[in-house]
CSV table of C-alpha atoms in Angstrom, one decimal:
chain,number,residue,atom,x,y,z
A,28,MET,CA,32.7,-2.5,13.4
A,29,ARG,CA,32.7,1.3,14.1
A,30,ILE,CA,29.7,3.4,13.4
A,31,GLY,CA,31.4,4.9,10.3
A,32,GLU,CA,31.8,1.5,8.8
A,33,LEU,CA,28.2,0.6,9.6
A,34,SER,CA,27.1,3.8,7.9
A,35,ARG,CA,29.2,3.1,4.8
A,36,ARG,CA,27.9,-0.4,4.5
A,37,THR,CA,24.2,0.5,4.8
A,38,GLY,CA,24.2,4.0,3.3
A,39,VAL,CA,22.5,5.4,6.4
A,40,PRO,CA,24.2,8.6,7.7
A,41,VAL,CA,25.8,8.4,11.1
A,42,PRO,CA,23.5,11.0,12.7
A,43,THR,CA,20.5,9.0,11.5
A,44,ILE,CA,21.9,5.8,13.0
A,45,LYS,CA,22.4,7.6,16.3
A,46,TYR,CA,18.7,8.8,16.1
A,47,TYR,CA,17.5,5.2,15.6
A,48,VAL,CA,19.5,4.2,18.7
A,49,ARG,CA,18.0,7.0,20.8
A,50,GLU,CA,14.4,6.1,19.6
A,51,GLY,CA,15.0,2.5,20.5
A,52,LEU,CA,14.8,1.1,17.0
A,53,LEU,CA,18.4,-0.1,17.0
A,54,PRO,CA,20.1,-1.6,20.0
A,55,PRO,CA,23.1,0.5,21.1
A,56,GLY,CA,26.6,-0.8,20.1
A,57,GLU,CA,28.9,-2.5,22.6
A,58,LEU,CA,31.0,0.1,24.3
A,59,THR,CA,34.7,-0.5,23.6
A,60,SER,CA,35.9,2.7,25.3
A,61,PRO,CA,33.9,5.6,26.9
A,62,ASN,CA,33.5,7.3,23.6
A,63,GLN,CA,33.4,4.4,21.2
A,64,ALA,CA,30.9,1.7,20.4
A,65,SER,CA,31.3,-1.4,18.3
A,66,TYR,CA,28.5,-2.7,16.0
A,67,GLY,CA,27.9,-6.2,14.6
A,68,GLU,CA,26.1,-8.0,11.8
A,69,SER,CA,22.9,-7.9,13.8
A,70,HIS,CA,23.0,-4.1,13.8
A,71,GLU,CA,23.7,-4.0,10.0
A,72,ARG,CA,20.7,-6.3,9.4
A,73,ARG,CA,18.4,-4.4,11.7
A,74,LEU,CA,19.4,-1.2,10.0
A,75,ARG,CA,18.5,-2.6,6.5
A,76,LEU,CA,15.2,-3.8,7.9
A,77,ILE,CA,14.4,-0.3,9.3
A,78,ARG,CA,15.3,1.3,5.9
A,79,ALA,CA,13.2,-1.1,4.0
A,80,LEU,CA,10.2,-0.5,6.2
A,81,LEU,CA,10.7,3.3,5.9
A,82,ASP,CA,11.6,3.6,2.2
A,83,VAL,CA,9.7,0.8,0.6
A,84,GLY,CA,6.9,0.2,3.1
A,85,GLY,CA,6.3,3.9,3.7
A,86,MET,CA,6.0,3.2,7.5
A,87,LYS,CA,6.5,5.9,10.1
A,88,VAL,CA,9.3,5.6,12.7
A,89,ALA,CA,6.8,5.1,15.6
A,90,GLU,CA,5.1,2.3,13.6
A,91,ILE,CA,8.4,0.6,13.0
A,92,ALA,CA,9.3,0.8,16.7
A,93,ASP,CA,6.0,-1.0,17.5
A,94,VAL,CA,6.7,-3.8,14.9
A,95,LEU,CA,10.3,-4.2,16.1
A,96,THR,CA,9.0,-4.7,19.7
A,97,ALA,CA,6.9,-7.5,18.4
A,98,ILE,CA,9.8,-9.0,16.5
A,99,ASP,CA,12.0,-8.9,19.6
A,100,ASP,CA,9.5,-10.3,22.0
A,101,ARG,CA,10.9,-13.8,22.4
A,102,ASP,CA,8.7,-14.7,25.4
A,103,ARG,CA,5.4,-15.0,23.5
A,104,PRO,CA,4.5,-18.1,21.5
A,105,LEU,CA,5.2,-17.8,17.8
A,106,HIS,CA,1.5,-17.8,16.8
A,107,LYS,CA,0.8,-14.8,19.0
A,108,VAL,CA,3.8,-12.8,18.0
A,109,LEU,CA,2.9,-13.4,14.3
A,110,GLY,CA,-0.5,-12.1,15.0
A,111,ALA,CA,0.7,-9.1,17.0
A,112,ALA,CA,3.2,-8.2,14.3
A,113,ALA,CA,0.6,-8.5,11.6
A,114,ASP,CA,-1.9,-6.4,13.6
A,115,ARG,CA,0.6,-3.5,13.8
A,116,LEU,CA,1.0,-3.4,10.0
A,117,GLY,CA,-2.5,-2.0,9.1
A,118,ALA,CA,-3.3,1.3,7.5
A,119,ASP,CA,-3.6,3.8,10.4
A,120,HIS,CA,-4.6,2.5,13.8
A,121,ASP,CA,-4.1,5.7,15.7
A,122,ASP,CA,-7.0,7.2,13.8
A,123,GLN,CA,-9.9,8.0,16.0
A,124,ALA,CA,-13.1,6.5,14.7
A,125,ASP,CA,-14.5,9.6,12.8
A,126,ASP,CA,-18.1,10.6,12.4
A,127,ALA,CA,-18.2,8.9,9.0
A,128,ASP,CA,-17.8,5.5,10.6
A,129,THR,CA,-21.4,5.5,11.7
A,130,ASP,CA,-23.0,6.5,8.4
A,131,GLY,CA,-24.9,4.2,6.0
A,132,ALA,CA,-21.9,3.5,3.8
A,133,SER,CA,-19.9,2.2,6.9
A,134,ARG,CA,-22.7,0.0,8.0
A,135,THR,CA,-23.1,-1.5,4.6
A,136,ALA,CA,-19.4,-2.0,4.3
A,137,ARG,CA,-19.2,-3.8,7.6
A,138,ALA,CA,-22.0,-6.2,6.6
A,139,VAL,CA,-20.2,-6.8,3.2
A,140,VAL,CA,-17.0,-7.7,5.0
A,141,ALA,CA,-18.7,-9.9,7.6
A,142,ASP,CA,-20.4,-11.7,4.7
A,143,LEU,CA,-17.2,-12.2,2.8
A,144,VAL,CA,-15.3,-13.6,5.8
A,145,THR,CA,-18.2,-16.1,6.3
A,146,ARG,CA,-18.5,-17.0,2.6
A,147,ARG,CA,-14.8,-17.6,2.3
A,148,GLY,CA,-14.6,-19.5,5.6
A,149,TRP,CA,-11.7,-17.3,6.7
A,150,ARG,CA,-10.6,-17.9,10.2
A,151,THR,CA,-9.9,-14.5,11.7
A,152,HIS,CA,-10.3,-12.7,15.0
A,153,GLU,CA,-12.8,-9.9,15.3
A,154,SER,CA,-10.3,-7.3,16.3
A,155,ASN,CA,-8.2,-7.9,13.2
A,156,PRO,CA,-7.4,-4.4,12.0
A,157,ALA,CA,-7.3,-5.7,8.4
A,158,ALA,CA,-11.1,-6.1,8.6
A,159,ALA,CA,-11.5,-2.5,9.7
A,160,ASP,CA,-9.2,-1.3,7.0
A,161,LEU,CA,-11.2,-3.2,4.4
A,162,THR,CA,-14.4,-1.8,5.8
A,163,LYS,CA,-13.0,1.7,5.6
A,164,ALA,CA,-11.9,1.3,2.0
A,165,LEU,CA,-15.2,-0.1,0.8
A,166,ALA,CA,-17.2,2.6,2.6
A,167,ALA,CA,-15.0,5.3,0.9
A,168,MET,CA,-15.8,3.7,-2.5
A,169,ASP,CA,-19.5,3.5,-1.7
A,170,ARG,CA,-19.4,7.3,-0.8
A,171,LEU,CA,-17.8,7.9,-4.2
A,172,GLY,CA,-20.6,6.1,-6.1
A,173,HIS,CA,-18.7,2.8,-6.4
A,174,SER,CA,-20.8,0.5,-4.3
A,175,ALA,CA,-20.9,-1.9,-7.2
A,176,PHE,CA,-17.2,-2.5,-6.7
A,177,THR,CA,-18.2,-5.2,-4.1
A,178,ASP,CA,-19.1,-7.3,-7.2
A,179,VAL,CA,-15.5,-7.9,-7.9
A,180,LEU,CA,-14.6,-8.5,-4.2
A,181,ASP,CA,-14.4,-12.3,-4.7
A,182,ASP,CA,-12.0,-11.9,-7.6
A,183,TYR,CA,-9.8,-9.9,-5.3
A,184,ALA,CA,-10.3,-12.4,-2.5
A,185,ASP,CA,-9.3,-15.3,-4.9
A,186,ALA,CA,-6.1,-13.4,-5.8
A,187,ALA,CA,-5.4,-12.5,-2.1
A,188,GLU,CA,-5.7,-16.2,-1.2
A,189,GLN,CA,-3.3,-17.2,-4.0
A,190,VAL,CA,-0.7,-14.6,-2.8
A,191,ALA,CA,-1.1,-15.7,0.8
A,192,ARG,CA,-0.6,-19.4,-0.2
A,193,ALA,CA,2.6,-18.4,-2.1
A,194,ASP,CA,3.8,-16.4,0.9
A,195,LEU,CA,3.3,-19.3,3.3
A,196,ALA,CA,4.9,-21.8,0.9
A,197,TYR,CA,7.9,-19.4,0.7
A,198,VAL,CA,8.2,-19.0,4.5
A,199,ASP,CA,7.9,-22.8,5.0
A,200,ARG,CA,10.6,-23.5,2.4
A,201,GLU,CA,13.1,-20.7,3.0
A,202,VAL,CA,12.8,-19.4,6.5
A,203,ALA,CA,14.2,-20.8,9.8
A,204,VAL,CA,11.8,-20.7,12.7
A,205,GLU,CA,13.8,-18.2,14.6
A,206,ASP,CA,13.6,-15.8,11.7
A,207,MET,CA,9.9,-16.3,11.0
A,208,VAL,CA,8.5,-13.2,12.7
A,209,GLU,CA,10.9,-11.0,10.9
A,210,ALA,CA,10.2,-12.8,7.6
A,211,VAL,CA,6.5,-12.2,8.1
A,212,VAL,CA,7.0,-8.5,8.7
A,213,ILE,CA,9.2,-8.2,5.6
A,214,GLY,CA,6.8,-10.3,3.5
A,215,THR,CA,3.8,-8.3,4.6
A,216,VAL,CA,5.3,-4.9,4.1
A,217,LEU,CA,7.6,-5.5,1.1
A,218,GLY,CA,5.3,-8.1,-0.4
A,219,GLU,CA,2.6,-5.5,-0.4
A,220,ALA,CA,4.8,-3.0,-2.3
A,221,VAL,CA,5.7,-5.8,-4.8
A,222,PHE,CA,2.1,-6.7,-5.4
A,223,ASN,CA,0.9,-3.1,-5.7
A,224,ALA,CA,3.6,-2.4,-8.3
A,225,LEU,CA,2.7,-5.6,-10.2
A,226,ARG,CA,-0.9,-4.6,-10.2
A,227,ARG,CA,-0.1,-1.2,-11.7
A,228,LEU,CA,2.1,-2.9,-14.4
A,229,ALA,CA,-0.7,-5.3,-15.1
A,230,HIS,CA,-3.2,-2.4,-15.4
A,231,VAL,CA,-1.0,-0.6,-18.0
A,232,ASP,CA,-0.8,-3.8,-20.0
A,233,ALA,CA,-4.5,-4.6,-19.7
A,234,SER,CA,-5.6,-1.1,-20.7
A,235,ALA,CA,-3.0,-0.8,-23.5
A,236,LYS,CA,-4.5,-4.0,-24.9
A,237,ARG,CA,-8.0,-2.8,-24.5
A,238,TYR,CA,-8.0,0.9,-25.0
A,239,GLY,CA,-4.6,1.7,-26.5
A,240,THR,CA,-4.7,0.7,-30.1
A,241,GLN,CA,-8.4,1.1,-30.4
A,242,GLY,CA,-8.7,4.6,-28.9
A,243,GLN,CA,-5.5,5.9,-30.4
A,244,PRO,CA,-4.9,4.3,-33.8
A,245,GLY,CA,-1.3,4.7,-34.9
A,246,THR,CA,0.3,4.9,-31.5
A,247,PRO,CA,2.4,1.9,-30.5
A,248,GLY,CA,0.8,-0.4,-27.8
B,127,MET,CA,-25.0,25.1,-0.5
B,128,ARG,CA,-23.0,27.1,2.0
B,129,ILE,CA,-19.6,26.0,3.2
B,130,GLY,CA,-21.1,25.0,6.6
B,131,GLU,CA,-23.5,22.6,4.9
B,132,LEU,CA,-20.7,21.2,2.7
B,133,SER,CA,-18.7,20.6,5.9
B,134,ARG,CA,-21.7,18.9,7.6
B,135,ARG,CA,-22.4,16.6,4.6
B,136,THR,CA,-18.7,15.4,4.2
B,137,GLY,CA,-17.5,15.6,7.8
B,138,VAL,CA,-14.6,17.8,6.7
B,139,PRO,CA,-14.1,20.9,9.0
B,140,VAL,CA,-14.7,24.3,7.4
B,141,PRO,CA,-11.0,25.5,7.9
B,142,THR,CA,-9.8,22.3,6.2
B,143,ILE,CA,-12.1,23.0,3.2
B,144,LYS,CA,-10.7,26.5,3.0
B,145,TYR,CA,-7.2,25.0,3.1
B,146,TYR,CA,-8.0,22.7,0.2
B,147,VAL,CA,-9.3,25.6,-1.8
B,148,ARG,CA,-6.1,27.6,-1.1
B,149,GLU,CA,-4.0,24.7,-2.1
B,150,GLY,CA,-5.9,24.3,-5.4
B,151,LEU,CA,-7.3,20.8,-4.5
B,152,LEU,CA,-10.8,22.1,-4.5
B,153,PRO,CA,-12.2,24.7,-6.9
B,154,PRO,CA,-13.5,27.8,-5.1
B,155,GLY,CA,-17.2,28.1,-4.6
B,156,GLU,CA,-19.3,30.5,-6.7
B,157,LEU,CA,-19.4,33.9,-5.0
B,158,THR,CA,-23.0,34.9,-4.2
B,159,SER,CA,-22.0,38.0,-2.3
B,160,PRO,CA,-18.6,39.5,-1.5
B,161,ASN,CA,-18.3,37.3,1.6
B,162,GLN,CA,-20.2,34.2,0.7
B,163,ALA,CA,-19.6,31.4,-1.7
B,164,SER,CA,-22.0,28.7,-2.8
B,165,TYR,CA,-20.8,25.1,-3.3
B,166,GLY,CA,-22.4,22.4,-5.5
B,167,GLU,CA,-22.5,18.6,-5.8
B,168,SER,CA,-19.2,18.6,-7.7
B,169,HIS,CA,-17.5,20.2,-4.7
B,170,GLU,CA,-19.0,17.6,-2.4
B,171,ARG,CA,-17.8,14.8,-4.6
B,172,ARG,CA,-14.3,16.2,-5.0
B,173,LEU,CA,-14.1,16.6,-1.2
B,174,ARG,CA,-15.0,13.0,-0.7
B,175,LEU,CA,-12.4,12.0,-3.2
B,176,ILE,CA,-9.7,14.0,-1.5
B,177,ARG,CA,-10.6,12.5,1.9
B,178,ALA,CA,-10.5,9.0,0.5
B,179,LEU,CA,-7.1,9.5,-1.1
B,180,LEU,CA,-5.8,11.0,2.2
B,181,ASP,CA,-7.4,8.7,4.7
B,182,VAL,CA,-7.6,5.4,2.9
B,183,GLY,CA,-4.8,5.8,0.3
B,184,GLY,CA,-2.4,7.5,2.7
B,185,MET,CA,-1.4,10.0,0.0
B,186,LYS,CA,0.1,13.4,0.8
B,187,VAL,CA,-1.7,16.6,-0.1
B,188,ALA,CA,0.9,17.5,-2.8
B,189,GLU,CA,0.5,14.1,-4.4
B,190,ILE,CA,-3.3,14.5,-4.4
B,191,ALA,CA,-2.9,17.9,-6.1
B,192,ASP,CA,-0.8,16.2,-8.9
B,193,VAL,CA,-3.3,13.5,-9.4
B,194,LEU,CA,-6.3,15.9,-9.5
B,195,THR,CA,-4.5,17.9,-12.1
B,196,ALA,CA,-4.3,14.8,-14.3
B,197,ILE,CA,-8.0,14.1,-13.6
B,198,ASP,CA,-9.0,17.7,-14.6
B,199,ASP,CA,-6.9,17.8,-17.8
B,200,ARG,CA,-9.6,17.5,-20.4
B,201,ASP,CA,-7.4,18.4,-23.3
B,202,ARG,CA,-5.3,15.3,-23.3
B,203,PRO,CA,-6.6,12.0,-24.9
B,204,LEU,CA,-8.0,9.5,-22.4
B,205,HIS,CA,-5.2,7.0,-22.9
B,206,LYS,CA,-2.5,9.6,-22.0
B,207,VAL,CA,-4.4,11.0,-19.0
B,208,LEU,CA,-4.9,7.5,-17.7
B,209,GLY,CA,-1.2,6.9,-18.0
B,210,ALA,CA,-0.3,10.2,-16.4
B,211,ALA,CA,-2.7,9.6,-13.5
B,212,ALA,CA,-1.4,6.1,-12.9
B,213,ASP,CA,2.2,7.3,-13.0
B,214,ARG,CA,1.6,9.7,-10.2
B,215,LEU,CA,0.3,7.0,-8.0
B,216,GLY,CA,3.6,5.2,-7.3
B,217,ALA,CA,5.4,4.9,-4.0
B,218,ASP,CA,7.6,8.0,-3.7
B,219,HIS,CA,8.8,9.6,-6.9
B,220,ASP,CA,10.4,12.7,-5.4
B,221,ASP,CA,13.0,10.4,-3.9
B,222,GLN,CA,16.4,11.0,-5.3
B,223,ALA,CA,18.1,7.8,-6.6
B,224,ASP,CA,20.2,6.9,-3.5
B,225,ASP,CA,23.5,5.2,-3.5
B,226,ALA,CA,21.9,1.9,-2.9
B,227,ASP,CA,20.4,2.0,-6.4
B,228,THR,CA,23.7,1.1,-7.9
B,229,ASP,CA,24.6,-1.8,-5.7
B,230,GLY,CA,24.5,-5.5,-6.7
B,231,ALA,CA,21.0,-6.0,-5.3
B,232,SER,CA,19.6,-3.2,-7.4
B,233,ARG,CA,21.2,-4.5,-10.6
B,234,THR,CA,19.9,-8.0,-9.9
B,235,ALA,CA,16.4,-6.7,-9.2
B,236,ARG,CA,16.4,-4.6,-12.4
B,237,ALA,CA,17.2,-7.7,-14.4
B,238,VAL,CA,14.5,-9.7,-12.6
B,239,VAL,CA,11.9,-7.1,-13.4
B,240,ALA,CA,13.0,-6.8,-17.1
B,241,ASP,CA,12.8,-10.6,-17.3
B,242,LEU,CA,9.4,-10.7,-15.7
B,243,VAL,CA,7.9,-8.1,-18.0
B,244,THR,CA,9.3,-10.0,-21.1
B,245,ARG,CA,8.1,-13.4,-19.8
B,246,ARG,CA,4.6,-12.1,-19.1
B,247,GLY,CA,4.4,-10.2,-22.4
B,248,TRP,CA,3.4,-7.1,-20.5
B,249,ARG,CA,3.1,-4.0,-22.6
B,250,THR,CA,4.5,-1.2,-20.6
B,251,HIS,CA,6.7,1.9,-21.1
B,252,GLU,CA,10.2,2.0,-19.7
B,253,SER,CA,9.6,5.0,-17.5
B,254,ASN,CA,6.7,3.4,-15.8
B,255,PRO,CA,7.3,4.2,-12.1
B,256,ALA,CA,5.7,0.9,-11.1
B,257,ALA,CA,8.7,-0.9,-12.6
B,258,ALA,CA,11.0,1.2,-10.5
B,259,ASP,CA,8.9,0.6,-7.3
B,260,LEU,CA,9.0,-3.1,-8.0
B,261,THR,CA,12.8,-3.0,-8.5
B,262,LYS,CA,13.2,-1.1,-5.2
B,263,ALA,CA,11.1,-3.6,-3.2
B,264,LEU,CA,12.9,-6.6,-4.6
B,265,ALA,CA,16.3,-5.1,-4.1
B,266,ALA,CA,15.4,-4.4,-0.4
B,267,MET,CA,14.3,-8.0,0.0
B,268,ASP,CA,17.5,-9.2,-1.5
B,269,ARG,CA,19.5,-7.1,0.9
B,270,LEU,CA,17.6,-8.7,3.8
B,271,GLY,CA,18.5,-12.2,2.6
B,272,HIS,CA,15.3,-12.8,0.8
B,273,SER,CA,16.5,-13.1,-2.8
B,274,ALA,CA,14.7,-16.4,-3.2
B,275,PHE,CA,11.4,-14.4,-2.9
B,276,THR,CA,11.7,-14.0,-6.7
B,277,ASP,CA,10.6,-17.6,-6.9
B,278,VAL,CA,7.1,-16.7,-6.0
B,279,LEU,CA,7.0,-13.6,-8.3
B,280,ASP,CA,5.0,-15.4,-11.0
B,281,ASP,CA,2.3,-16.4,-8.4
B,282,TYR,CA,2.1,-12.7,-7.5
B,283,ALA,CA,2.0,-11.7,-11.2
B,284,ASP,CA,-0.8,-14.2,-11.8
B,285,ALA,CA,-2.8,-12.7,-9.0
B,286,ALA,CA,-2.0,-9.1,-10.1
B,287,GLU,CA,-3.3,-10.0,-13.6
B,288,GLN,CA,-6.5,-11.4,-12.2
B,289,VAL,CA,-7.1,-8.3,-10.2
B,290,ALA,CA,-6.3,-6.0,-13.2
B,291,ARG,CA,-8.8,-8.0,-15.3
B,292,ALA,CA,-11.4,-7.6,-12.6
B,293,ASP,CA,-10.7,-3.9,-12.4
B,294,LEU,CA,-11.0,-3.4,-16.1
B,295,ALA,CA,-14.2,-5.4,-16.3
B,296,TYR,CA,-15.7,-3.3,-13.5
B,297,VAL,CA,-14.7,0.0,-15.2
B,298,ASP,CA,-16.1,-1.3,-18.6
B,299,ARG,CA,-19.4,-2.2,-17.0
B,300,GLU,CA,-20.0,0.5,-14.5
B,301,VAL,CA,-18.2,3.6,-15.5
B,302,ALA,CA,-19.1,6.3,-18.0
B,303,VAL,CA,-16.2,7.5,-20.2
B,304,GLU,CA,-16.2,11.0,-18.7
B,305,ASP,CA,-15.7,9.5,-15.2
B,306,MET,CA,-13.1,7.0,-16.3
B,307,VAL,CA,-10.0,8.8,-15.2
B,308,GLU,CA,-11.4,9.5,-11.7
B,309,ALA,CA,-12.5,5.8,-11.5
B,310,VAL,CA,-9.0,4.7,-12.4
B,311,VAL,CA,-7.6,6.8,-9.6
B,312,ILE,CA,-10.1,5.6,-7.1
B,313,GLY,CA,-9.6,2.0,-8.3
B,314,THR,CA,-5.9,2.2,-8.1
B,315,VAL,CA,-5.6,3.8,-4.7
B,316,LEU,CA,-8.6,2.3,-2.9
B,317,GLY,CA,-8.4,-1.0,-4.7
B,318,GLU,CA,-4.8,-1.2,-3.4
B,319,ALA,CA,-6.1,-0.7,0.2
B,320,VAL,CA,-8.8,-3.3,-0.4
B,321,PHE,CA,-6.4,-5.9,-1.7
B,322,ASN,CA,-3.8,-5.3,1.0
B,323,ALA,CA,-6.4,-5.8,3.7
B,324,LEU,CA,-7.7,-8.9,2.0
B,325,ARG,CA,-4.2,-10.3,1.7
B,326,ARG,CA,-3.7,-9.7,5.5
B,327,LEU,CA,-7.0,-11.5,6.2
B,328,ALA,CA,-6.0,-14.4,4.0
B,329,HIS,CA,-2.6,-14.6,5.8
B,330,VAL,CA,-4.3,-14.9,9.2
B,331,ASP,CA,-6.5,-17.6,7.8
B,332,ALA,CA,-3.7,-19.5,6.1
B,333,SER,CA,-1.4,-19.4,9.1
B,334,ALA,CA,-4.2,-20.2,11.5
B,335,LYS,CA,-4.9,-23.3,9.4
B,336,ARG,CA,-1.2,-24.2,9.1
B,337,TYR,CA,0.4,-23.2,12.4
B,338,GLY,CA,-2.5,-22.4,14.8
B,339,THR,CA,-4.1,-25.6,15.9
B,340,GLN,CA,-0.9,-27.5,15.4
B,341,GLY,CA,1.5,-25.2,17.3
B,342,GLN,CA,-1.1,-24.2,19.9
B,343,PRO,CA,-3.3,-27.2,20.7
B,344,GLY,CA,-6.4,-26.2,22.6
B,345,THR,CA,-6.7,-22.6,21.3
B,346,PRO,CA,-9.6,-21.9,19.0
B,347,GLY,CA,-8.7,-21.5,15.3
């Protein structure tokens, strides 16, 4: 199809499509004449993936380029590509370690995370950026006076394991091996957005039930 | 304390502190002379909150300003302030409804979300941005060929309810009423980062157990 048709199908403006090609996010179309390129289904699909990671996942263009490189790397064994893709999906890895990383809250948080990983028997590698992200979040909570939040960490970990099991069962059942890396990226980024939205809905429900009628007699729910 | 001391304690550079004051994120210090202001514990705490929402939560300065307005609004009843704060914490609410919002995937996703809310008996209001975020994420998955992901939605919802219960129990036990709105903001934003990191750790563990040793004999874990 021509670039105009690709734009119409995906809702992505033509100049934006050209920008993604220049940035290496989208492979160029096949030249059918010196001034015209033809795009296929794979371009349409890749474009939808880019938009989902941008619009739903809130990722930056440079982060998406990194993740797509991992997806397109067919020479590495699946297990390693999955790991590389997952590692690129953390919070913000280009952050320099700031001064705060060496304070008491950070040291405590690191110990809490190490304990948790041991207690749950989680197999993970030391450089997993998710462990660093977790440490950073817990240290920030500690600095805000919420060190006791670690008391509910196992409730969170139970829920995280349940979600991870559901994700893996889904991938096992629905996804062909050659699509697995892409599915993991989609599942990680979009699944995160799904869970976060569900958690906020569940919060509204839980606090309406607990505080709503009691604190505000007469208001519905 | 002077601004230099506030900067030292929080690790936030002086010009950045001044920028937050100009943008209304941080109340100005108390003037002790025409050229000097004095800052207190409340400034230090607010500064830590701003940095946590920026660095861990990935929020933008304008979004943080919105949320802080809700936190500081002492005239509204708690229940409404909680709702207003939570509503400002969604994915991206300044987004115009794009063309894609009216396609088949969006209509299907809206029906799936309405069904889910009814099935779970969740009390929520129609304008809750979390429902829109959920719809957007599910529609994006559908467009990428993952409409079957809705099969695991109840596993996700179970986990979300478990986390919401843990959050409420924590707030009930640990947080004074006057700090509750702030705690909800911290819990929503930082709790999200905590859960997302845990889910990624649980993924690595689950896929190491399922694919690792089997697909890659000889590699540890």
